[in-house]
Amino acid sequence: MTSPHDPQAKVYSHINGEGADVLNRLAVSELCKGWPVYRDASEWKNFRSLFCDDAYVWTTWSKRQTIDGFIEKSKEGKRNGDFIMHRECGTMVELNPSAQRAVGKMKATITQRFRIGGDDAMGIEPIVFDVDCDSRFHFFCFRNTDTDAWKVKYVKLTYDKDKLVPVDGKTVPSFTKDALDRYPDGYKYLGAAQSMLGHDVDVSLPTIQGPEGGSANQLWLDLYEKIGQWLDGADDVDLSTKQGHKDTNGKERKNGH
């Protein structure tokens, strides 16, 4: 269930406007669309070109990573059989021309394929299934005045809801309540399935679902507060959270990610 609460305090340039604003929003939307197009196809040079030198990324399976660390972990995951795709469902951009800042908001479905069991020698078929997770990527972007190019500084997602999808149309595994309850509503099945692959899944990422029906998730509200700070020109914003504990970007504490 989603909250009726509007999480964004201010309205920025997001539709229409001067021609320069439209072109800048288009440039930022290209950065957003580059994630599903380039990462899914392992076009790493193109993918890396979306980001500035000191960019950071947060995902369920990777936790917080530098962009270069994220690319290396992505390559490692693919070598180990991780099969993660993204379906873009729509992208909008919030732009503050005076601060040369923007946040791209990309709705996307993360779809990951999993395989459990099976024994070819014994003639036992494996269970093959997908987990589809509806999410929203937030790309924190800035315009480099020296190069006149837009780049991504941070990427963090909100996870809305997920589900199991049988590849054969009928068979999915049954996760125990204990296995699912380790992860927040929004990515319970994704988290449980990714943990089977040995990933240390981040349990402190924002979801749209609050603890009670119709209530707003605090991490979701916190993320929107950071969006506002970024758009208004803050030099840096703190996006890391872990069980209520916040770390400074680029500096890990011993109990942070």
C-alpha angles and dihedrals in degrees: 000000000000129000123248088217116115104228097193116084099195139033118236133182103296107139135028116342131124119347092249091056092051091050092048092050089049091052091052092047088056089057090053095048090050091073098068094033099048105028095048090052094044091241090154099170091053091043092051091050090067092068139065120240096266100039124146131207132196123200135155097255100033100039112200114346139164109249091253091048090049092053091050092048089048091053090048091049092051091049088053093050104266107156109192124163133176130215112200111219100181141323133217130176132216110207133189104189095187093057095036088232132130140173119209116209113201121182108209142162114230108210120187127180122221135186124203127191126323131148119215093194091054094041092243114149118221124235106250117190143153130228113214116198122186108216145158121229118211114203113195104206138179135187115241104221092201095057098021088228129131116231137180117246101174138011121195129162138215113215114214109178140326141200144185116256120198111224091205091045096250117042127079131150122255113235117202119245089245092055092050096043091063089074133056124259104268098051106026096126093038091051094046092048095045090051088059087064091055098260118147095227119213109240097187103070122123121267129183093231119091126207091262131039111279095006123125121247109240094220088054091052091046091053092053090049088056090048089057092047091051094048091049090057106263110171091229138355129210109234101162119104133169121175090327093316116118126204129196115254112262094014120085124204117209093256096039130086 
